[in-house]
């Protein structure tokens, strides 16, 4: 890198030879861009020609990383050749050193961002702060190339900030922020690795989720505890503020904290698991997701309900698959008083056995439930092992089969019957016991 100060750079830019150098630099960058575009297009064409062949992870990462480095590498090579040509013409280049340094910085930035994308692929924060990360690295590199970075650091170090008895500088805060950011990145990456290993471990799914989340929080807190003292921030100075903040959060966020604590209780005691069919008040459905704050229940109609975990702890929850997934379903049928009741009971049991979802053990059973106003009430009891599949379709199929068999056997399903008696006006002159005029 050339030892070039900012004032000297401004003086050099006014020379005619510098304009020629700028033209050569621009031509080299354009050629580098065309070369990189051509090579990337050629690689994509080769992939399409080979039918998107399956590559190993190392080969895929290597090819993608090389595509991001083609432009800076081509630019560095062309500028190095141009710099050699200028030296042979006895015209010492000045700006080429700076541009080459900037291309090196571009290559480093692209590699860092690409590596972060591979490590934190599902993380949304990376896309948000990617521009900020790039600008920070670019600014530091350019100031270092112009040799004004020490002056900037001295100025930042002279700006004092007082937090109680703790005196900090802008440079200390920037260093602390950088260390905290690197620590968080390392903690998230380590927690992701731990989570992937836990998910493959032969333990209960709820316990895996709890351990993964506890490990993530513990690693982040451990990283912060280790990092802050390294940059000169005394943790004891934050103890009073942290205590006051904790009390305020305890009162203001008690509902949220109750939901988080309830979430950990649900995950640990395994009273509700993913896949269970539960009923909470008017909500009934299958549990599809359990987080530390809420539980998602998908009803049989497809509507998803987000239920706070505190509600699942403090209210009555009907879990149809807690210890036994077998659920009994009752189907009520009414027959006429003149029909053969034992034959009707046999038809009910046979109709239930035609459905595959109905369990053979316990076997379907039909009973005379009660005597009604219009007929005899019968009840068919069946057992199923997949309550998440719903009961309406099964009820409909069994009742259609019962109706068809009743019609074939001549058994009547009575409609409501009422006896109506019409009374005529009584003769006022007749004695009280006389009903001849009624």
Phi, psi and omega in degrees: 000139183280139177281093187230120178275168181293319179294320178295324179297319179296324178290321181292325182296342180275353181278152177292324180296332179291327178295320176298318180295321177297320177297318178295319179298315179299318179296319179296319180293322178295315178298320178297319178295318178295319179296315180296318179298319180294316182292321178294318176297323179292320178297318179294322177296320178296321178295319178293323180293327180272007177070038180051057181303147181280122180254157174291164181298320180296316180294321180294315179294321179295318179293316179295321178294322178295323177299323180285341181260356184298313182295308180296324179293317179295319178296318179297318180296313181295319180291327176294319177295318179295324178294322176295321178294321177297321179295322178293331179273006178061037174237092185299123179287149179241308185285336182298325178299317181293318181292321177298318178298321179292324176293323175298317177298320178299316178297318179296317180298316181296322178293318180296312181296320179295319178296319178296323178295324179288324181285318184245054183301317180280352187284128179277341183292334185293319179295327181290318186259007181297316179297319179296319179296315181297315180296322179295315180293318179300313183298315179296320181292317180295317178296326176292321179293325179275000179059034174250002181297317178301322179294320179295319179296318178298320179294316178296325181288341180273347180274108186267144175229128183253124176240092185067238176269354181269126178250122182236162176244164178299323180293322177296318179295320178295317177299316179298319178297320179295316179294319178297319179298315179295323179294318178296319178298314179295321180294316179296320179295316178296318179295325175296319177296317179296319180297318179296322178290322179294323180295337177268355182284146181279062177233172182299144183297319179297320179293325177297317180296316181298312181297320180296317181288322177295319179296321180296313180295319182295319180293320179295314179296319179296319178297319179292320180296324180283324188283316187300316176295332181295331181261012174091012179265118182280121182290334179293334178290339180265359185293315180296314179297319179295323177295316178296319179295322179296319178295316179297317178293327180298321179280318185282331184243031184294325178295316180295316179296324176298321178295320179294315178297318178297324178297317177294324178296316179298319181290328183276317183277350173057032175287335175231127181237159177297129183104344180289148175260113186236162175229124178233104184063236179272356182264129178222131180178188183263136179286120180252339182203138176234115176250178180286348181246326184212168178234135181262125179241122180260118180287168181292344176271358178098354180279132180260129178251132177261110185252124176300142183296330179298325179294324179289335179274323188266351182239171180282127180241124176269111180254113183277001179221031183291298180252336181214125183279357179284129183234137178267139177237129178257134180240118182268135178222145179238137178236165182285156178295338181272357183274164178279102185295314178302321178294322178296320178296321178294321178296320179300314181294319180293323179294325179292325183289349179284348181262133183291330182288341180284127181287145175279334177224116355297143183283154175300143181223138180244141184223154170276112188278308183193171177259121182260178180291325185253348182182189181263127182272122176249157177222131177255124178252125179234160180237138176231159181247004180228070183297337179293345178282354179086162182243345185294314180295322179293316177303315182298316182295318181292318181293325174296319179294320178296316181299318180295318182287325176298317179296321179292327181269358179076022178270132186262134169263106190287150172267162182302134181239139177225139178263124183247125178245127181259123181253126176279163181295138180281144176290122184297334182275350182284149177296161185302325183272356183277121179242023182292334182267007180273000000 
